[in-house]
PDB file of C-alpha atoms in Angstrom:
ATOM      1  CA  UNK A   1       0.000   0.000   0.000  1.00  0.00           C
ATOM      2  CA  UNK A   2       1.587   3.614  -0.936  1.00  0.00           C
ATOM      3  CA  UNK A   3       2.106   5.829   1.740  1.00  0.00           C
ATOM      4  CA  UNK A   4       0.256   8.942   1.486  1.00  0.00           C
ATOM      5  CA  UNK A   5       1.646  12.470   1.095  1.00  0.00           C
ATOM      6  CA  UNK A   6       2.810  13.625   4.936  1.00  0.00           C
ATOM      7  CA  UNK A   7       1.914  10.755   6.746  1.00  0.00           C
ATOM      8  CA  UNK A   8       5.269   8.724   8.165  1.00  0.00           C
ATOM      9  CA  UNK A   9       7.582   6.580   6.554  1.00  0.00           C
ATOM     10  CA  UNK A  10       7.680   2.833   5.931  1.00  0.00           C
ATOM     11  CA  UNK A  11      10.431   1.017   4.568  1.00  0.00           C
ATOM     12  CA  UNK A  12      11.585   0.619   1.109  1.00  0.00           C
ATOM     13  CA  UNK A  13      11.251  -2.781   0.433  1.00  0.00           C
ATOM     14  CA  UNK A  14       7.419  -2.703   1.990  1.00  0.00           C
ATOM     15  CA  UNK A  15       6.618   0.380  -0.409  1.00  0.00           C
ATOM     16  CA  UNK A  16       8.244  -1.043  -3.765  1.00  0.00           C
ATOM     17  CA  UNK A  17       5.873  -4.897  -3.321  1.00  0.00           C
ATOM     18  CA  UNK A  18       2.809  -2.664  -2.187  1.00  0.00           C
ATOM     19  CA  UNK A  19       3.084  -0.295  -5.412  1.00  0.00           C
ATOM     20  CA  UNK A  20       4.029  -4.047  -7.946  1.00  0.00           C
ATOM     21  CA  UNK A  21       1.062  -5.644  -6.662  1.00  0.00           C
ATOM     22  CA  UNK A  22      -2.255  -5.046  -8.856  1.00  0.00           C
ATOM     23  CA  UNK A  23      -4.752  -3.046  -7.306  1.00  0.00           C
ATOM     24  CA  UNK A  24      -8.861  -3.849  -8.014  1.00  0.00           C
ATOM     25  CA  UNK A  25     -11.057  -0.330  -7.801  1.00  0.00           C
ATOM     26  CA  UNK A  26     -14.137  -1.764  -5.376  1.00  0.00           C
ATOM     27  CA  UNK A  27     -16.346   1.581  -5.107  1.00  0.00           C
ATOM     28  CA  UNK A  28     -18.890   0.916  -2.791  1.00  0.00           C
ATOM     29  CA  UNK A  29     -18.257  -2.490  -1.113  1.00  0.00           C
ATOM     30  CA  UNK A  30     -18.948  -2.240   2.560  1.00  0.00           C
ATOM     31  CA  UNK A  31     -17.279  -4.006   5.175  1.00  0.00           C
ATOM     32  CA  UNK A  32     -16.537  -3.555   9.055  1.00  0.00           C
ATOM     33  CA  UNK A  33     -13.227  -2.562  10.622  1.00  0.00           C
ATOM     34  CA  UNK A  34     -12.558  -3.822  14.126  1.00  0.00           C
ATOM     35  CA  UNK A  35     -10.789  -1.430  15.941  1.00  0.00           C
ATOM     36  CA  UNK A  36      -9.900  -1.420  19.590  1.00  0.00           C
ATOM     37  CA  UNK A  37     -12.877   1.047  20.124  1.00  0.00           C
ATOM     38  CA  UNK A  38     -15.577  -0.928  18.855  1.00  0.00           C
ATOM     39  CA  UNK A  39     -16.765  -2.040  15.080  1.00  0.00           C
ATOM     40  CA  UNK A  40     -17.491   0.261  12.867  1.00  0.00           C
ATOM     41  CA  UNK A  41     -18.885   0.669   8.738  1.00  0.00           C
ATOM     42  CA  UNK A  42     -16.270   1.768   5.952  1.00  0.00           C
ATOM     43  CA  UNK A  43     -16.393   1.397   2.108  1.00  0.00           C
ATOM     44  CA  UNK A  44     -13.079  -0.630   0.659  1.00  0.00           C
ATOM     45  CA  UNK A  45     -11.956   1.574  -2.097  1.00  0.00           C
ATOM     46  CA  UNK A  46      -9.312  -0.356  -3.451  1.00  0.00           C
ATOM     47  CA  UNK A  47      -7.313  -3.811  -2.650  1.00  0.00           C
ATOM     48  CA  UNK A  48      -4.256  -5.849  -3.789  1.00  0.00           C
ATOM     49  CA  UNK A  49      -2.333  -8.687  -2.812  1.00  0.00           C
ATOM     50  CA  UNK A  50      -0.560  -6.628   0.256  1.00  0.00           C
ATOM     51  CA  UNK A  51      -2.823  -4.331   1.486  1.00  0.00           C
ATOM     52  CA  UNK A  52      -6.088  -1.993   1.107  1.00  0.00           C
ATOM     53  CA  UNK A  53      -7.303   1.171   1.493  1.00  0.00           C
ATOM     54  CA  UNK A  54     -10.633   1.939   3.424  1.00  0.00           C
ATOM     55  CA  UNK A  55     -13.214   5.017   3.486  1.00  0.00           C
ATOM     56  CA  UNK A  56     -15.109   5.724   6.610  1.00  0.00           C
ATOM     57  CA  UNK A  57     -18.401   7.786   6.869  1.00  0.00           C
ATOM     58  CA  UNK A  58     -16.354   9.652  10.039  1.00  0.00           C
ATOM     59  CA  UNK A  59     -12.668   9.567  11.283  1.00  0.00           C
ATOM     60  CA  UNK A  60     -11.315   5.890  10.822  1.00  0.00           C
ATOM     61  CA  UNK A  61      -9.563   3.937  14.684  1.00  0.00           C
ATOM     62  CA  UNK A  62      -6.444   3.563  14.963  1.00  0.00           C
ATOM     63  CA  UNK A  63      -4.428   1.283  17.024  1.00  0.00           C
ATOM     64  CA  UNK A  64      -2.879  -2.098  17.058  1.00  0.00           C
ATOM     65  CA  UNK A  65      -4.999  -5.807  16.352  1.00  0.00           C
ATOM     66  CA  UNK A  66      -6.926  -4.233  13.537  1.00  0.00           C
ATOM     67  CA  UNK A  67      -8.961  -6.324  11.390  1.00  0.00           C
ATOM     68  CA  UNK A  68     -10.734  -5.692   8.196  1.00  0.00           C
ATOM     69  CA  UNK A  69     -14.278  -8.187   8.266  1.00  0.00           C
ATOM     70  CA  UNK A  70     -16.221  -8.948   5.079  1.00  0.00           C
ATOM     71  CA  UNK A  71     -19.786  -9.760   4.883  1.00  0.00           C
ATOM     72  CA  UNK A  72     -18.989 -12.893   4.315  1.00  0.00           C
ATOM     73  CA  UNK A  73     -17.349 -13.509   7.735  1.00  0.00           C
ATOM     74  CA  UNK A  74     -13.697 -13.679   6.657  1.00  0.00           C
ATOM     75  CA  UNK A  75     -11.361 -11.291   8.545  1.00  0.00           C
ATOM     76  CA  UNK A  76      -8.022  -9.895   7.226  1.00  0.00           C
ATOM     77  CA  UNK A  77      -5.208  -8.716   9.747  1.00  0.00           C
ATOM     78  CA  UNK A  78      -4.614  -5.491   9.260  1.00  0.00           C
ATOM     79  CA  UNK A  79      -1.459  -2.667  10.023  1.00  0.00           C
ATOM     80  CA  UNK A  80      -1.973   0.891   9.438  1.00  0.00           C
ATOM     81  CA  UNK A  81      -0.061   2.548   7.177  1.00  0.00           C
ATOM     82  CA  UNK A  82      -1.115   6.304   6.930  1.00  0.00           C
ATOM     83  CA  UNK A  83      -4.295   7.842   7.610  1.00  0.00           C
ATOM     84  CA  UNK A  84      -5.969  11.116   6.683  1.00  0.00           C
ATOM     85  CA  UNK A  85      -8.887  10.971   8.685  1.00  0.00           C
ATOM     86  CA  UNK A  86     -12.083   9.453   6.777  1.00  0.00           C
ATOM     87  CA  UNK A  87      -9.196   7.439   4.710  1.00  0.00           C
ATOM     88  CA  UNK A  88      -6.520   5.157   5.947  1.00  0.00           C
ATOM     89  CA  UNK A  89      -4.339   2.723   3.903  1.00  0.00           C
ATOM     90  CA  UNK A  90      -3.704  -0.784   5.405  1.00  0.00           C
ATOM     91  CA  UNK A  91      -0.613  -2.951   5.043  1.00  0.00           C
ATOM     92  CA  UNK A  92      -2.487  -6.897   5.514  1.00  0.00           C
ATOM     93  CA  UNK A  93      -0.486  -9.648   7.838  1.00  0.00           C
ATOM     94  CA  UNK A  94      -0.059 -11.409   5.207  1.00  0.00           C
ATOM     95  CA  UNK A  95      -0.260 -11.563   1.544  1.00  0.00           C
ATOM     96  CA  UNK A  96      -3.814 -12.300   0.362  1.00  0.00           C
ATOM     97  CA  UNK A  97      -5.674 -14.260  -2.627  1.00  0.00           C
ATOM     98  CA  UNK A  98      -7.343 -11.280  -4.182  1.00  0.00           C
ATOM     99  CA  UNK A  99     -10.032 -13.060  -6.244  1.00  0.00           C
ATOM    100  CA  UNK A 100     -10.872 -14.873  -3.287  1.00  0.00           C
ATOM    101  CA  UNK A 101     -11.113 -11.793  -1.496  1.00  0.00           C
ATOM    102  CA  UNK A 102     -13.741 -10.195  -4.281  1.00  0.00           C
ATOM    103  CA  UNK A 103     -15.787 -13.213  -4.360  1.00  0.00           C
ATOM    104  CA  UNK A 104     -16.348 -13.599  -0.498  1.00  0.00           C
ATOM    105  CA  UNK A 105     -16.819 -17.322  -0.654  1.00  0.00           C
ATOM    106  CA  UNK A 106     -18.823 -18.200   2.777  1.00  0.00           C
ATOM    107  CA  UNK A 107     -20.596 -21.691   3.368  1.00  0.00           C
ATOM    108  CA  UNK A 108     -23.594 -19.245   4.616  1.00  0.00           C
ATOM    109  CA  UNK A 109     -25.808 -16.898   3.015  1.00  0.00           C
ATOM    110  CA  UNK A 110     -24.116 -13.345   3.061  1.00  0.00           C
ATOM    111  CA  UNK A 111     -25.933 -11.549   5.797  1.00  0.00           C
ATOM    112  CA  UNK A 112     -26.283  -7.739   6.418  1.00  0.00           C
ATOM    113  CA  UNK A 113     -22.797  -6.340   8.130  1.00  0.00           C
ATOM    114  CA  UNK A 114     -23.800  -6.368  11.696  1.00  0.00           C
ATOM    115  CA  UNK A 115     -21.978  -3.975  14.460  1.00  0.00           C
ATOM    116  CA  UNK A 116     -21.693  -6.291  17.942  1.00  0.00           C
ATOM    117  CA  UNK A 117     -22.187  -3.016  20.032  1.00  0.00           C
ATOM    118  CA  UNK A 118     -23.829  -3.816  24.017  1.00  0.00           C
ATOM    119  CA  UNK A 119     -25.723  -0.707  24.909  1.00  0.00           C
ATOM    120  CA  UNK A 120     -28.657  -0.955  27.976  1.00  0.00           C
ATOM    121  CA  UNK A 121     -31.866   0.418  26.321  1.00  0.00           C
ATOM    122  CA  UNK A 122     -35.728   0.893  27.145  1.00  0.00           C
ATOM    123  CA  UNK A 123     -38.132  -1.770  25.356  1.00  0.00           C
ATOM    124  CA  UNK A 124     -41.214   0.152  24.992  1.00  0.00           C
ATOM    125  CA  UNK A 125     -44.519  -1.977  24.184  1.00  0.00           C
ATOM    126  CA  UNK A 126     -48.448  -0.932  24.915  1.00  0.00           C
ATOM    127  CA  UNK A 127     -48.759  -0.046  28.335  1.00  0.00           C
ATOM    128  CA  UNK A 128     -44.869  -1.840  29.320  1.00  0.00           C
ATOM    129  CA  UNK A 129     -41.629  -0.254  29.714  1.00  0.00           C
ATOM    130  CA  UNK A 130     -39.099  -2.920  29.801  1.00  0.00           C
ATOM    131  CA  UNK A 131     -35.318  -3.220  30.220  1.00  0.00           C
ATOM    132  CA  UNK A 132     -33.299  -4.540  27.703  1.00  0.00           C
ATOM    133  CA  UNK A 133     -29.795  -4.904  26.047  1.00  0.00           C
ATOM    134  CA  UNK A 134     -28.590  -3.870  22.535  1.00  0.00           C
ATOM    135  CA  UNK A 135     -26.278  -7.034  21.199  1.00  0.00           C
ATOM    136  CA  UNK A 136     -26.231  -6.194  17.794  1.00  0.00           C
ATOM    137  CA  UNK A 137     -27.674  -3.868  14.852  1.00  0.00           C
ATOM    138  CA  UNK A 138     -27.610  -3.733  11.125  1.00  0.00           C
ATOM    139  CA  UNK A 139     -29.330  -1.285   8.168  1.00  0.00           C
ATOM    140  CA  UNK A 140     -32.271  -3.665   8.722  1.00  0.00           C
ATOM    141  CA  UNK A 141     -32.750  -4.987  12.273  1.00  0.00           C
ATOM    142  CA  UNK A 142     -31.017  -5.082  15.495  1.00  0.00           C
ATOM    143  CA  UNK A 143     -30.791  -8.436  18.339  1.00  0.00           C
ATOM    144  CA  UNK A 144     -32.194  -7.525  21.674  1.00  0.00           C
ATOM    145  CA  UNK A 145     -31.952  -9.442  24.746  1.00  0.00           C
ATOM    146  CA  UNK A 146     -34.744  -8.782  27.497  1.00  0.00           C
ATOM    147  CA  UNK A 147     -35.613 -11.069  30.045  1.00  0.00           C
ATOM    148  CA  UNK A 148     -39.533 -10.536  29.673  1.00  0.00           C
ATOM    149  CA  UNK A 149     -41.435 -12.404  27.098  1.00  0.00           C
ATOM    150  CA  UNK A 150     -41.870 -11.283  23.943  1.00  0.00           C
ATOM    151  CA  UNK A 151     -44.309 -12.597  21.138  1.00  0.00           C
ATOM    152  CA  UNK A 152     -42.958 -12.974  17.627  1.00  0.00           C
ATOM    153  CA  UNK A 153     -44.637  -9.784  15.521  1.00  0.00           C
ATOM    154  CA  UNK A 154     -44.628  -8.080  18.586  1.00  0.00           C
ATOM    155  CA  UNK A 155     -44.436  -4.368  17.894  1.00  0.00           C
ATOM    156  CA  UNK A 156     -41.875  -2.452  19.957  1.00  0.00           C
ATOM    157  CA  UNK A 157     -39.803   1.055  20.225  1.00  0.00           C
ATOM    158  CA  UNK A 158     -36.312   0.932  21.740  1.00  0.00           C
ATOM    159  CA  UNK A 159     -35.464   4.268  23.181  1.00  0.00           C
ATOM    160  CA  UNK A 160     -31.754   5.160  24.564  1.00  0.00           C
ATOM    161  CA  UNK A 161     -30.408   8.504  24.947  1.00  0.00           C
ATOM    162  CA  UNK A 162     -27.370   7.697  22.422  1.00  0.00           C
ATOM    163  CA  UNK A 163     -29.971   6.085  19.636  1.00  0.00           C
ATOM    164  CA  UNK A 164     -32.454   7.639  17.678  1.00  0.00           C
ATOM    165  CA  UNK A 165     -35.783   6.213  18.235  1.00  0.00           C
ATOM    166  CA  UNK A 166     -36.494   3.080  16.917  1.00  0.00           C
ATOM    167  CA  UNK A 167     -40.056   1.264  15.674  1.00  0.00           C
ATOM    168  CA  UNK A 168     -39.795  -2.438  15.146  1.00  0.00           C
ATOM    169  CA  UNK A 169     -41.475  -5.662  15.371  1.00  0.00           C
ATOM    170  CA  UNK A 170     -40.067  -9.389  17.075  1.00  0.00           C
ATOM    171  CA  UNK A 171     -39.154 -11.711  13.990  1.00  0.00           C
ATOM    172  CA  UNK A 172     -37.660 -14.330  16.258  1.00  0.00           C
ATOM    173  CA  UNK A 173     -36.542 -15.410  19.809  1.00  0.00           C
ATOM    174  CA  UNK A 174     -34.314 -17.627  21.194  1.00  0.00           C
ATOM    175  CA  UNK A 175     -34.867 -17.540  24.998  1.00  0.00           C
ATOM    176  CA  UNK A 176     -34.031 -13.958  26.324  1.00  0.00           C
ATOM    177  CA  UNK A 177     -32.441 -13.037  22.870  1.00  0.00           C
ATOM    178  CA  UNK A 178     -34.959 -11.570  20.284  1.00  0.00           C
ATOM    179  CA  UNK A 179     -34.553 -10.650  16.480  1.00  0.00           C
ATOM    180  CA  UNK A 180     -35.494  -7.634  14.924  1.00  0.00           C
ATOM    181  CA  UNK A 181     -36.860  -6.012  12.255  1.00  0.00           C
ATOM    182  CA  UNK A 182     -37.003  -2.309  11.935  1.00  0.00           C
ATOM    183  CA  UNK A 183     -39.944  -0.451  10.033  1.00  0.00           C
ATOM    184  CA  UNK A 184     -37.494   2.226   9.103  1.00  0.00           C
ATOM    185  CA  UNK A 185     -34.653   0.892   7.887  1.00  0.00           C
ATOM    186  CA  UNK A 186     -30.813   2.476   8.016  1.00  0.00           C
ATOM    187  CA  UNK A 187     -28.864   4.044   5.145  1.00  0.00           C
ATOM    188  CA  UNK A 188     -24.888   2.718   5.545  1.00  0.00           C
ATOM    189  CA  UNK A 189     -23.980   6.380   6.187  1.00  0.00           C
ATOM    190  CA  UNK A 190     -26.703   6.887   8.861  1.00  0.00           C
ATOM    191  CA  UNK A 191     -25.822   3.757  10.746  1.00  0.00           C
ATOM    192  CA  UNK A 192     -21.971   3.879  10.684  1.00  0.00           C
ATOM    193  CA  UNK A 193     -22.412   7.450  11.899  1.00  0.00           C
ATOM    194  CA  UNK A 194     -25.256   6.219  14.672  1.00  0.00           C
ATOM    195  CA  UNK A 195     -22.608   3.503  15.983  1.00  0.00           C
ATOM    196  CA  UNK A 196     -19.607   5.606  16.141  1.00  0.00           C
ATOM    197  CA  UNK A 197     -21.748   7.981  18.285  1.00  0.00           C
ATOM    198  CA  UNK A 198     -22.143   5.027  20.773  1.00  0.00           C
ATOM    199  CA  UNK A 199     -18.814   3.757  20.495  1.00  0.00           C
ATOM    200  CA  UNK A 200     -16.692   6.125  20.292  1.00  0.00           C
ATOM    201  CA  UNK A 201     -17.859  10.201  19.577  1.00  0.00           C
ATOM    202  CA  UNK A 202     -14.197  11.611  18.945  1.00  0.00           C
ATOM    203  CA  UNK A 203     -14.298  10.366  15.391  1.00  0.00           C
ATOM    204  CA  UNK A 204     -17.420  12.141  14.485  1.00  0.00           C
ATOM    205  CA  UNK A 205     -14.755  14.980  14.750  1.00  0.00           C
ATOM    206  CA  UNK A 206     -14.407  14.970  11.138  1.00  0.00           C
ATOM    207  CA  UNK A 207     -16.325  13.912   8.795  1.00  0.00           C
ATOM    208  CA  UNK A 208     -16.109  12.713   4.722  1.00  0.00           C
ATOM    209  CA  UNK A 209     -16.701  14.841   2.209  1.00  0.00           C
ATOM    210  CA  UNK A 210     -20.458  13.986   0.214  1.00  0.00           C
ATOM    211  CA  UNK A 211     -19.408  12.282  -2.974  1.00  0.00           C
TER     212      UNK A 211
END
């Protein structure tokens, strides 16, 4: 991966096999980083053999143990290489199969990126105010868990003071952990921005440029 214009150095040798490797334009294809703050939504922008680079919808984490996840499932080591806020390149642990990269071959459907974020919440039904646990969320749904019964179609609003308010109805359960669907869903700009609010606010700090 090239280093970008005043950001540090890396060495020769790393710079020279990141520039010879072919790089695939992927405009568009979401994935998650996981970053010692949290999970969070970026767009891969382009990829090669040795590395990537990412766009985020705020300021992209940095740190050490970063990992680039596909919606596939399949997770790439990662190593920062420069950053300019909503755009970092990425040096990978090792050298990767690019075409199996692109395909995201998965022995399971390919499922909506979902952000593992734990945040308490209200469950709000007819007449009940119930507590209850974030687990996960996606564009579409979220997984609650609540220790009161819930019937499947219930219709429900989870309110928290760091998530806008959300309508949804039970579309499965699995003893205290229920699956959602929202009747609104979330655009991938609206949601990455939503979770880095709950994770981590700093990198709201700056934000991407509208294409």
């Amino acid at each position: 991966m090239e280093q970008a214009p005043g950001q540090g150095t890396i060495n020769d040798n790393s710079a020279a096999d990141a520039r010879a490797a072919p790089r695939f334009t992927l405009l568009l294809r979401a994935a998650k980083l996981l970053a010692p703050q949290g999970q969070f939504l970026c767009v891969i922008r382009d990829v090669s053999a040795t590395g990537v680079s990412l766009r985020g919808f705020h300021a992209l984490p940095e740190g050490e143990g970063l990992q680039l996840e596909l919606q596939s499932g399949a997770r790439y080591a990662l190593e920062q290489v420069w950053n300019r806020g909503t755009e970092a390149g990425y040096r990978f642990g090792e050298a990767v199969e690019v075409a199996e990269l692109l395909a995201e071959p998965s022995d399971y459907p390919k499922r909506p990126l979902r952000l593992d974020i734990g945040l308490p919440l209200r469950v709000e039904l007819t007449g009940q105010v119930l507590e209850g646990e974030l687990v996960n969320i996606s564009q579409q749904g979220a997984c609650i868990e609540c220790a009161t019964f819930l019937a499947i179609d219930q219709p429900l609003r989870l309110v928290s003071r760091r998530l806008p308010e959300i309508h949804a109805k039970v579309r499965w359960r699995d003893h205290h952990h229920y699956g959602l669907a929202f009747d609104t869903t979330f655009d991938l700009r609206r949601l990455a921005q939503v979770s880095a609010r709950v994770q981590c606010p700093s990198l709201l700090a700056v934000q991407p440029d509208r294409d």
